[in-house]
Amino acid sequence: MKSESTHLGQDSPNRTVVALAGGVGGAKLSHGLAAVLPEAGLTVIVNTADDFDHLGLRMCTDLDTVLYTLSNRENPVTGWGIDGDTRVTLDALAEYGQDPWFMVGDHDFATHIFRTERLQAGETLTQVTARLATASGLSSTLIPMTNDRVATLIETAEGRLDFQDYFVARRQQDVVLGVRFDGIAHASPAPGVIEAIADSDVVVIAPSNPVVSIGPILAVEGVGQALETTSALRIGVSPIIGGKALKGPADRMLASLGHEVSSLGVARIYEGLLDWFVIDDADNDLAPQIEALGMAVLITDTIMSDRGKRATLARSILDVKWPTS
């Protein structure tokens, strides 16, 4: 455990923060961090194991969710997609007999078309993502976890499913018996990933699904080790509140894979990687057991129901002190 030091709050204008993120929870906290940090003070490393090819296009669902949220364009109801987007193209495809099982808006289609064209032209996913971020007016840096293709595969009683088949087409109804990241053994971290973790003042693991959103990032060669050895203050935020996930199947997935469905269960997954763990007020009784894992605990309101609460949570996270040894 590191020794006591000064806090990292609003009077540290040059601090740099790295967030590991995936899904809506990761996007929301990234937005909050960007709102309270100096310009260009945030780097978000995003899960790409959910990426897949659909309608001939490369779709990067977590990257796009973070991109749209950081640029204040996300659909406020779903948390993904673009607010006010239309579905003329999707409806036209349905007229030709294409099953519109995966919702893609017209503006969203443009993102996928641009990405696919640039990838086919020889650019890396990192380069294409940087183009999209610049065009969207982001001051934060957005980096995919890897430029190599990794695919999350879900083991169920019905057989092995591609992640989007499980998550979207089958509406997360299957019991998850196992998870595999196809291609992860040969995946290298994207340029800047290891350096960002090593050189940051704070690394935040966002309240994303620890198995299928954060798990792939940490499984990329060198990333887990970089988090273990960085001199940055390492802070994780629980995606489980009162034994439930606010969005998505994290709670059911944790249960079927043998983990305790609680903030404590998530903290155990991250044991050895964090200096602080942030839990909701509803879980304050779990703090002593989490502290016994070697983490300090911040108890606060972690429900980011609007943009103001995202920023409030971000400020609380950045205001913590080094835990005492």
mmCIF file of C-alpha atoms in Angstrom:
data_model
loop_
_atom_site.group_PDB
_atom_site.id
_atom_site.type_symbol
_atom_site.label_atom_id
_atom_site.label_comp_id
_atom_site.label_asym_id
_atom_site.label_seq_id
_atom_site.Cartn_x
_atom_site.Cartn_y
_atom_site.Cartn_z
ATOM 1 C CA MET A 1 0.000 0.000 0.000
ATOM 2 C CA LYS A 2 1.329 3.449 -0.843
ATOM 3 C CA SER A 3 1.995 6.128 1.747
ATOM 4 C CA GLU A 4 -0.056 9.224 2.561
ATOM 5 C CA SER A 5 0.248 12.114 0.120
ATOM 6 C CA THR A 6 -1.665 15.185 -0.966
ATOM 7 C CA HIS A 7 -5.074 14.810 -2.548
ATOM 8 C CA LEU A 8 -5.660 14.888 -6.278
ATOM 9 C CA GLY A 9 -8.575 17.291 -6.320
ATOM 10 C CA GLN A 10 -9.310 20.527 -8.119
ATOM 11 C CA ASP A 11 -6.031 22.251 -7.241
ATOM 12 C CA SER A 12 -3.907 19.869 -9.359
ATOM 13 C CA PRO A 13 -4.367 21.369 -12.831
ATOM 14 C CA ASN A 14 -1.664 19.309 -14.553
ATOM 15 C CA ARG A 15 -2.739 15.857 -13.394
ATOM 16 C CA THR A 16 -3.465 13.225 -15.998
ATOM 17 C CA VAL A 17 -6.069 10.509 -15.657
ATOM 18 C CA VAL A 18 -6.523 7.240 -17.519
ATOM 19 C CA ALA A 19 -9.882 5.452 -17.479
ATOM 20 C CA LEU A 20 -10.390 1.829 -18.460
ATOM 21 C CA ALA A 21 -13.914 1.643 -19.800
ATOM 22 C CA GLY A 22 -16.580 -0.224 -21.697
ATOM 23 C CA GLY A 23 -20.330 0.090 -22.035
ATOM 24 C CA VAL A 24 -22.670 2.751 -20.735
ATOM 25 C CA GLY A 25 -21.291 2.914 -17.185
ATOM 26 C CA GLY A 26 -17.770 3.417 -18.466
ATOM 27 C CA ALA A 27 -18.925 6.070 -20.907
ATOM 28 C CA LYS A 28 -20.816 8.001 -18.233
ATOM 29 C CA LEU A 29 -17.900 8.121 -15.812
ATOM 30 C CA SER A 30 -15.529 9.060 -18.638
ATOM 31 C CA HIS A 31 -17.844 11.966 -19.425
ATOM 32 C CA GLY A 32 -17.795 13.040 -15.790
ATOM 33 C CA LEU A 33 -13.998 12.872 -15.630
ATOM 34 C CA ALA A 34 -13.667 14.890 -18.839
ATOM 35 C CA ALA A 35 -15.991 17.524 -17.393
ATOM 36 C CA VAL A 36 -13.840 18.157 -14.302
ATOM 37 C CA LEU A 37 -10.351 17.656 -15.726
ATOM 38 C CA PRO A 38 -8.285 20.220 -17.616
ATOM 39 C CA GLU A 39 -8.463 20.033 -21.392
ATOM 40 C CA ALA A 40 -6.622 16.960 -22.697
ATOM 41 C CA GLY A 41 -6.251 15.628 -19.144
ATOM 42 C CA LEU A 42 -8.127 12.387 -19.805
ATOM 43 C CA THR A 43 -7.224 9.276 -21.768
ATOM 44 C CA VAL A 44 -9.855 6.552 -22.100
ATOM 45 C CA ILE A 45 -8.719 3.031 -22.979
ATOM 46 C CA VAL A 46 -11.742 1.215 -24.329
ATOM 47 C CA ASN A 47 -12.704 -2.445 -24.627
ATOM 48 C CA THR A 48 -12.812 -3.718 -28.212
ATOM 49 C CA ALA A 49 -13.712 -7.365 -27.582
ATOM 50 C CA ASP A 50 -17.367 -6.487 -28.323
ATOM 51 C CA ASP A 51 -16.473 -5.334 -31.839
ATOM 52 C CA PHE A 52 -17.959 -7.288 -34.726
ATOM 53 C CA ASP A 53 -18.747 -7.203 -38.437
ATOM 54 C CA HIS A 54 -22.365 -6.534 -39.390
ATOM 55 C CA LEU A 55 -23.837 -5.627 -42.771
ATOM 56 C CA GLY A 56 -20.300 -5.563 -44.117
ATOM 57 C CA LEU A 57 -19.253 -2.888 -41.637
ATOM 58 C CA ARG A 58 -16.869 -2.953 -38.671
ATOM 59 C CA MET A 59 -18.846 -1.938 -35.582
ATOM 60 C CA CYS A 60 -17.040 -0.977 -32.387
ATOM 61 C CA THR A 61 -19.858 -0.720 -29.889
ATOM 62 C CA ASP A 62 -17.960 0.327 -26.759
ATOM 63 C CA LEU A 63 -15.709 2.768 -28.590
ATOM 64 C CA ASP A 64 -18.742 4.399 -30.180
ATOM 65 C CA THR A 65 -20.658 4.589 -26.906
ATOM 66 C CA VAL A 66 -17.727 6.394 -25.271
ATOM 67 C CA LEU A 67 -17.225 8.594 -28.357
ATOM 68 C CA TYR A 68 -20.862 9.692 -28.513
ATOM 69 C CA THR A 69 -21.061 10.256 -24.755
ATOM 70 C CA LEU A 70 -17.879 12.338 -24.558
ATOM 71 C CA SER A 71 -19.169 14.464 -27.444
ATOM 72 C CA ASN A 72 -22.561 14.960 -25.729
ATOM 73 C CA ARG A 73 -24.473 13.111 -28.441
ATOM 74 C CA GLU A 74 -25.506 9.898 -26.715
ATOM 75 C CA ASN A 75 -29.131 8.789 -26.644
ATOM 76 C CA PRO A 76 -30.214 9.697 -23.091
ATOM 77 C CA VAL A 77 -32.751 6.858 -22.952
ATOM 78 C CA THR A 78 -30.606 3.942 -24.086
ATOM 79 C CA GLY A 79 -27.171 5.328 -23.190
ATOM 80 C CA TRP A 80 -25.868 4.138 -26.587
ATOM 81 C CA GLY A 81 -26.423 5.397 -30.107
ATOM 82 C CA ILE A 82 -26.937 9.027 -31.078
ATOM 83 C CA ASP A 83 -29.677 11.229 -29.659
ATOM 84 C CA GLY A 84 -32.380 11.949 -32.231
ATOM 85 C CA ASP A 85 -30.885 9.598 -34.812
ATOM 86 C CA THR A 86 -33.219 8.315 -37.519
ATOM 87 C CA ARG A 87 -33.492 4.766 -38.888
ATOM 88 C CA VAL A 88 -34.374 5.289 -42.533
ATOM 89 C CA THR A 89 -31.530 3.041 -43.742
ATOM 90 C CA LEU A 90 -32.370 0.247 -41.318
ATOM 91 C CA ASP A 91 -36.053 0.354 -42.263
ATOM 92 C CA ALA A 92 -35.136 0.262 -45.958
ATOM 93 C CA LEU A 93 -32.957 -2.790 -45.353
ATOM 94 C CA ALA A 94 -35.898 -4.449 -43.585
ATOM 95 C CA GLU A 95 -37.976 -3.921 -46.740
ATOM 96 C CA TYR A 96 -35.390 -6.032 -48.560
ATOM 97 C CA GLY A 97 -35.788 -8.801 -45.981
ATOM 98 C CA GLN A 98 -32.858 -7.948 -43.720
ATOM 99 C CA ASP A 99 -33.677 -8.665 -40.063
ATOM 100 C CA PRO A 100 -33.049 -5.361 -38.196
ATOM 101 C CA TRP A 101 -32.009 -7.138 -34.990
ATOM 102 C CA PHE A 102 -29.105 -4.782 -34.334
ATOM 103 C CA MET A 103 -30.222 -1.192 -34.035
ATOM 104 C CA VAL A 104 -28.122 1.209 -36.095
ATOM 105 C CA GLY A 105 -29.226 4.791 -36.727
ATOM 106 C CA ASP A 106 -28.441 6.682 -39.906
ATOM 107 C CA HIS A 107 -25.750 8.891 -38.336
ATOM 108 C CA ASP A 108 -24.405 5.827 -36.561
ATOM 109 C CA PHE A 109 -24.173 4.083 -39.938
ATOM 110 C CA ALA A 110 -21.916 6.915 -41.120
ATOM 111 C CA THR A 111 -19.499 6.183 -38.258
ATOM 112 C CA HIS A 112 -19.318 2.506 -39.205
ATOM 113 C CA ILE A 113 -18.969 3.249 -42.922
ATOM 114 C CA PHE A 114 -16.140 5.703 -42.297
ATOM 115 C CA ARG A 115 -14.351 3.309 -39.929
ATOM 116 C CA THR A 116 -14.646 0.371 -42.303
ATOM 117 C CA GLU A 117 -13.440 2.359 -45.314
ATOM 118 C CA ARG A 118 -10.399 3.684 -43.413
ATOM 119 C CA LEU A 119 -9.523 0.241 -42.024
ATOM 120 C CA GLN A 120 -9.737 -1.235 -45.512
ATOM 121 C CA ALA A 121 -7.448 1.566 -46.695
ATOM 122 C CA GLY A 122 -4.808 0.334 -44.248
ATOM 123 C CA GLU A 123 -5.261 2.569 -41.211
ATOM 124 C CA THR A 124 -5.206 1.025 -37.750
ATOM 125 C CA LEU A 125 -8.149 1.153 -35.386
ATOM 126 C CA THR A 126 -6.154 3.582 -33.237
ATOM 127 C CA GLN A 127 -5.709 5.942 -36.171
ATOM 128 C CA VAL A 128 -9.351 5.735 -37.208
ATOM 129 C CA THR A 129 -10.509 6.287 -33.627
ATOM 130 C CA ALA A 130 -8.315 9.384 -33.372
ATOM 131 C CA ARG A 131 -9.881 10.717 -36.591
ATOM 132 C CA LEU A 132 -13.380 10.161 -35.213
ATOM 133 C CA ALA A 133 -12.472 11.799 -31.896
ATOM 134 C CA THR A 134 -11.018 14.856 -33.617
ATOM 135 C CA ALA A 135 -14.028 15.198 -35.912
ATOM 136 C CA SER A 136 -16.284 14.947 -32.846
ATOM 137 C CA GLY A 137 -14.454 17.783 -31.105
ATOM 138 C CA LEU A 138 -13.010 15.727 -28.251
ATOM 139 C CA SER A 139 -10.141 17.105 -26.197
ATOM 140 C CA SER A 140 -9.813 13.761 -24.407
ATOM 141 C CA THR A 141 -7.776 10.959 -25.954
ATOM 142 C CA LEU A 142 -9.651 7.813 -26.970
ATOM 143 C CA ILE A 143 -7.622 4.621 -27.500
ATOM 144 C CA PRO A 144 -8.818 1.103 -28.327
ATOM 145 C CA MET A 145 -7.251 -1.533 -26.085
ATOM 146 C CA THR A 146 -5.665 -3.190 -29.152
ATOM 147 C CA ASN A 147 -5.522 -2.881 -32.921
ATOM 148 C CA ASP A 148 -5.780 -6.652 -33.201
ATOM 149 C CA ARG A 149 -9.121 -8.413 -33.510
ATOM 150 C CA VAL A 150 -10.424 -9.927 -30.280
ATOM 151 C CA ALA A 151 -13.899 -11.419 -29.966
ATOM 152 C CA THR A 152 -15.844 -12.207 -26.805
ATOM 153 C CA LEU A 153 -17.444 -15.653 -27.001
ATOM 154 C CA ILE A 154 -20.116 -16.688 -24.510
ATOM 155 C CA GLU A 155 -20.516 -20.328 -23.462
ATOM 156 C CA THR A 156 -24.138 -21.328 -22.839
ATOM 157 C CA ALA A 157 -26.230 -24.481 -22.610
ATOM 158 C CA GLU A 158 -27.215 -23.813 -26.235
ATOM 159 C CA GLY A 159 -23.587 -23.676 -27.310
ATOM 160 C CA ARG A 160 -21.052 -20.946 -27.935
ATOM 161 C CA LEU A 161 -22.445 -17.538 -28.908
ATOM 162 C CA ASP A 162 -20.824 -14.450 -30.361
ATOM 163 C CA PHE A 163 -21.169 -11.676 -27.823
ATOM 164 C CA GLN A 164 -23.638 -9.540 -29.794
ATOM 165 C CA ASP A 165 -25.804 -12.595 -30.475
ATOM 166 C CA TYR A 166 -25.974 -13.193 -26.720
ATOM 167 C CA PHE A 167 -26.261 -9.540 -25.737
ATOM 168 C CA VAL A 168 -28.580 -8.114 -28.400
ATOM 169 C CA ALA A 169 -30.164 -10.820 -30.540
ATOM 170 C CA ARG A 170 -30.970 -13.149 -27.623
ATOM 171 C CA ARG A 171 -31.451 -10.287 -25.116
ATOM 172 C CA GLN A 172 -29.056 -11.751 -22.521
ATOM 173 C CA GLN A 173 -31.506 -14.537 -21.707
ATOM 174 C CA ASP A 174 -28.938 -17.339 -21.759
ATOM 175 C CA VAL A 175 -27.155 -18.380 -18.589
ATOM 176 C CA VAL A 176 -23.465 -17.619 -19.051
ATOM 177 C CA LEU A 177 -21.397 -20.717 -18.300
ATOM 178 C CA GLY A 178 -18.083 -19.364 -19.505
ATOM 179 C CA VAL A 179 -16.428 -16.488 -21.333
ATOM 180 C CA ARG A 180 -13.559 -16.658 -23.808
ATOM 181 C CA PHE A 181 -11.711 -13.861 -25.591
ATOM 182 C CA ASP A 182 -10.836 -15.262 -28.979
ATOM 183 C CA GLY A 183 -7.570 -13.797 -30.266
ATOM 184 C CA ILE A 184 -6.476 -12.337 -26.934
ATOM 185 C CA ALA A 185 -3.313 -14.476 -26.761
ATOM 186 C CA HIS A 186 -1.969 -12.766 -29.871
ATOM 187 C CA ALA A 187 -3.256 -9.249 -29.176
ATOM 188 C CA SER A 188 -0.788 -6.461 -28.506
ATOM 189 C CA PRO A 189 -1.747 -3.258 -26.703
ATOM 190 C CA ALA A 190 -2.525 -0.385 -29.028
ATOM 191 C CA PRO A 191 0.141 2.339 -29.230
ATOM 192 C CA GLY A 192 -0.082 4.571 -26.195
ATOM 193 C CA VAL A 193 -1.938 2.157 -23.914
ATOM 194 C CA ILE A 194 0.989 1.034 -21.762
ATOM 195 C CA GLU A 195 2.562 4.488 -21.790
ATOM 196 C CA ALA A 196 -0.673 6.157 -20.703
ATOM 197 C CA ILE A 197 -1.035 3.832 -17.710
ATOM 198 C CA ALA A 198 2.620 4.178 -16.749
ATOM 199 C CA ASP A 199 2.725 7.970 -17.036
ATOM 200 C CA SER A 200 -0.646 8.910 -15.507
ATOM 201 C CA ASP A 201 -1.319 10.360 -12.074
ATOM 202 C CA VAL A 202 -4.538 8.355 -11.649
ATOM 203 C CA VAL A 203 -5.916 5.228 -13.282
ATOM 204 C CA VAL A 204 -9.658 4.669 -12.891
ATOM 205 C CA ILE A 205 -11.403 1.389 -13.631
ATOM 206 C CA ALA A 206 -14.876 2.556 -14.569
ATOM 207 C CA PRO A 207 -18.100 0.892 -13.343
ATOM 208 C CA SER A 208 -18.164 -1.414 -16.347
ATOM 209 C CA ASN A 209 -18.842 -5.147 -16.431
ATOM 210 C CA PRO A 210 -15.694 -6.616 -14.825
ATOM 211 C CA VAL A 211 -15.908 -9.812 -16.883
ATOM 212 C CA VAL A 212 -16.633 -8.729 -20.470
ATOM 213 C CA SER A 213 -15.759 -5.009 -20.468
ATOM 214 C CA ILE A 214 -12.736 -4.631 -18.168
ATOM 215 C CA GLY A 215 -11.606 -8.270 -18.337
ATOM 216 C CA PRO A 216 -10.519 -8.098 -22.004
ATOM 217 C CA ILE A 217 -8.563 -4.874 -21.460
ATOM 218 C CA LEU A 218 -6.600 -6.371 -18.565
ATOM 219 C CA ALA A 219 -6.039 -9.567 -20.563
ATOM 220 C CA VAL A 220 -4.197 -7.797 -23.401
ATOM 221 C CA GLU A 221 -0.488 -8.542 -23.110
ATOM 222 C CA GLY A 222 1.199 -6.160 -20.681
ATOM 223 C CA VAL A 223 -1.853 -4.163 -19.632
ATOM 224 C CA GLY A 224 -2.523 -5.968 -16.344
ATOM 225 C CA GLN A 225 1.160 -5.791 -15.514
ATOM 226 C CA ALA A 226 1.250 -2.085 -16.334
ATOM 227 C CA LEU A 227 -1.588 -1.507 -13.891
ATOM 228 C CA GLU A 228 0.187 -3.559 -11.239
ATOM 229 C CA THR A 229 3.437 -1.601 -11.551
ATOM 230 C CA THR A 230 2.310 1.961 -12.315
ATOM 231 C CA SER A 231 3.076 4.633 -9.744
ATOM 232 C CA ALA A 232 -0.357 6.152 -10.408
ATOM 233 C CA LEU A 233 -3.106 6.053 -7.827
ATOM 234 C CA ARG A 234 -5.407 3.209 -8.911
ATOM 235 C CA ILE A 235 -9.121 3.559 -8.257
ATOM 236 C CA GLY A 236 -11.961 1.209 -9.204
ATOM 237 C CA VAL A 237 -15.692 1.921 -9.162
ATOM 238 C CA SER A 238 -18.178 -0.871 -8.500
ATOM 239 C CA PRO A 239 -20.817 -1.494 -11.183
ATOM 240 C CA ILE A 240 -22.900 -3.435 -8.662
ATOM 241 C CA ILE A 241 -25.166 -1.577 -6.225
ATOM 242 C CA GLY A 242 -27.208 -3.425 -3.639
ATOM 243 C CA GLY A 243 -26.550 -6.721 -5.389
ATOM 244 C CA LYS A 244 -27.815 -5.450 -8.763
ATOM 245 C CA ALA A 245 -26.360 -4.045 -11.965
ATOM 246 C CA LEU A 246 -27.994 -0.775 -12.990
ATOM 247 C CA LYS A 247 -27.749 -1.766 -16.658
ATOM 248 C CA GLY A 248 -26.807 -4.927 -18.505
ATOM 249 C CA PRO A 249 -26.228 -8.513 -17.395
ATOM 250 C CA ALA A 250 -23.239 -8.048 -15.067
ATOM 251 C CA ASP A 251 -25.097 -9.276 -11.988
ATOM 252 C CA ARG A 252 -26.438 -12.423 -13.687
ATOM 253 C CA MET A 253 -23.098 -13.073 -15.345
ATOM 254 C CA LEU A 254 -21.183 -12.779 -12.072
ATOM 255 C CA ALA A 255 -23.604 -15.182 -10.394
ATOM 256 C CA SER A 256 -23.469 -17.855 -13.094
ATOM 257 C CA LEU A 257 -19.661 -17.663 -13.206
ATOM 258 C CA GLY A 258 -19.396 -18.245 -9.457
ATOM 259 C CA HIS A 259 -18.675 -14.742 -8.198
ATOM 260 C CA GLU A 260 -20.490 -13.055 -5.343
ATOM 261 C CA VAL A 261 -22.930 -10.520 -6.801
ATOM 262 C CA SER A 262 -21.920 -7.521 -4.745
ATOM 263 C CA SER A 263 -19.372 -4.737 -4.583
ATOM 264 C CA LEU A 264 -17.282 -7.120 -2.507
ATOM 265 C CA GLY A 265 -17.438 -9.728 -5.266
ATOM 266 C CA VAL A 266 -16.201 -7.185 -7.816
ATOM 267 C CA ALA A 267 -13.466 -5.984 -5.450
ATOM 268 C CA ARG A 268 -12.214 -9.557 -5.167
ATOM 269 C CA ILE A 269 -11.841 -9.702 -8.964
ATOM 270 C CA TYR A 270 -9.622 -6.594 -8.816
ATOM 271 C CA GLU A 271 -7.681 -7.625 -5.703
ATOM 272 C CA GLY A 272 -4.040 -6.602 -6.012
ATOM 273 C CA LEU A 273 -4.726 -4.048 -8.749
ATOM 274 C CA LEU A 274 -6.319 -1.174 -6.840
ATOM 275 C CA ASP A 275 -5.482 1.280 -4.084
ATOM 276 C CA TRP A 276 -9.078 2.484 -3.708
ATOM 277 C CA PHE A 277 -12.467 0.967 -4.411
ATOM 278 C CA VAL A 278 -15.551 3.164 -4.738
ATOM 279 C CA ILE A 279 -18.891 1.752 -3.606
ATOM 280 C CA ASP A 280 -22.380 3.164 -3.348
ATOM 281 C CA ASP A 281 -23.919 4.339 -0.073
ATOM 282 C CA ALA A 282 -26.235 1.328 -0.258
ATOM 283 C CA ASP A 283 -23.234 -0.995 0.187
ATOM 284 C CA ASN A 284 -21.540 0.742 3.108
ATOM 285 C CA ASP A 285 -21.729 -2.422 5.220
ATOM 286 C CA LEU A 286 -19.314 -4.131 2.817
ATOM 287 C CA ALA A 287 -16.532 -1.605 3.370
ATOM 288 C CA PRO A 288 -14.661 -3.542 6.119
ATOM 289 C CA GLN A 289 -14.462 -6.701 4.004
ATOM 290 C CA ILE A 290 -13.243 -4.745 0.979
ATOM 291 C CA GLU A 291 -10.634 -2.971 3.091
ATOM 292 C CA ALA A 292 -9.427 -6.391 4.234
ATOM 293 C CA LEU A 293 -8.493 -7.054 0.584
ATOM 294 C CA GLY A 294 -5.940 -4.232 0.779
ATOM 295 C CA MET A 295 -7.984 -1.394 -0.701
ATOM 296 C CA ALA A 296 -9.165 1.828 0.854
ATOM 297 C CA VAL A 297 -12.899 2.389 0.350
ATOM 298 C CA LEU A 298 -14.757 5.509 -0.742
ATOM 299 C CA ILE A 299 -18.480 5.371 0.033
ATOM 300 C CA THR A 300 -20.570 7.810 -1.992
ATOM 301 C CA ASP A 301 -23.516 8.121 -4.367
ATOM 302 C CA THR A 302 -22.374 6.272 -7.514
ATOM 303 C CA ILE A 303 -25.629 6.443 -9.490
ATOM 304 C CA MET A 304 -24.935 8.748 -12.447
ATOM 305 C CA SER A 305 -28.533 9.604 -13.288
ATOM 306 C CA ASP A 306 -27.635 12.865 -15.022
ATOM 307 C CA ARG A 307 -24.564 14.699 -16.286
ATOM 308 C CA GLY A 308 -24.222 16.704 -13.087
ATOM 309 C CA LYS A 309 -23.991 13.516 -11.040
ATOM 310 C CA ARG A 310 -21.353 12.150 -13.396
ATOM 311 C CA ALA A 311 -19.177 15.174 -12.655
ATOM 312 C CA THR A 312 -19.893 14.991 -8.928
ATOM 313 C CA LEU A 313 -18.773 11.364 -8.786
ATOM 314 C CA ALA A 314 -15.677 12.196 -10.824
ATOM 315 C CA ARG A 315 -14.723 14.982 -8.417
ATOM 316 C CA SER A 316 -15.165 12.654 -5.443
ATOM 317 C CA ILE A 317 -12.901 10.080 -7.068
ATOM 318 C CA LEU A 318 -10.182 12.603 -7.917
ATOM 319 C CA ASP A 319 -10.258 14.074 -4.412
ATOM 320 C CA VAL A 320 -9.114 10.927 -2.597
ATOM 321 C CA LYS A 321 -5.753 10.734 -0.851
ATOM 322 C CA TRP A 322 -3.155 8.022 -0.997
ATOM 323 C CA PRO A 323 -4.146 5.241 1.409
ATOM 324 C CA THR A 324 -1.945 4.917 4.454
ATOM 325 C CA SER A 325 0.395 1.932 4.528
#
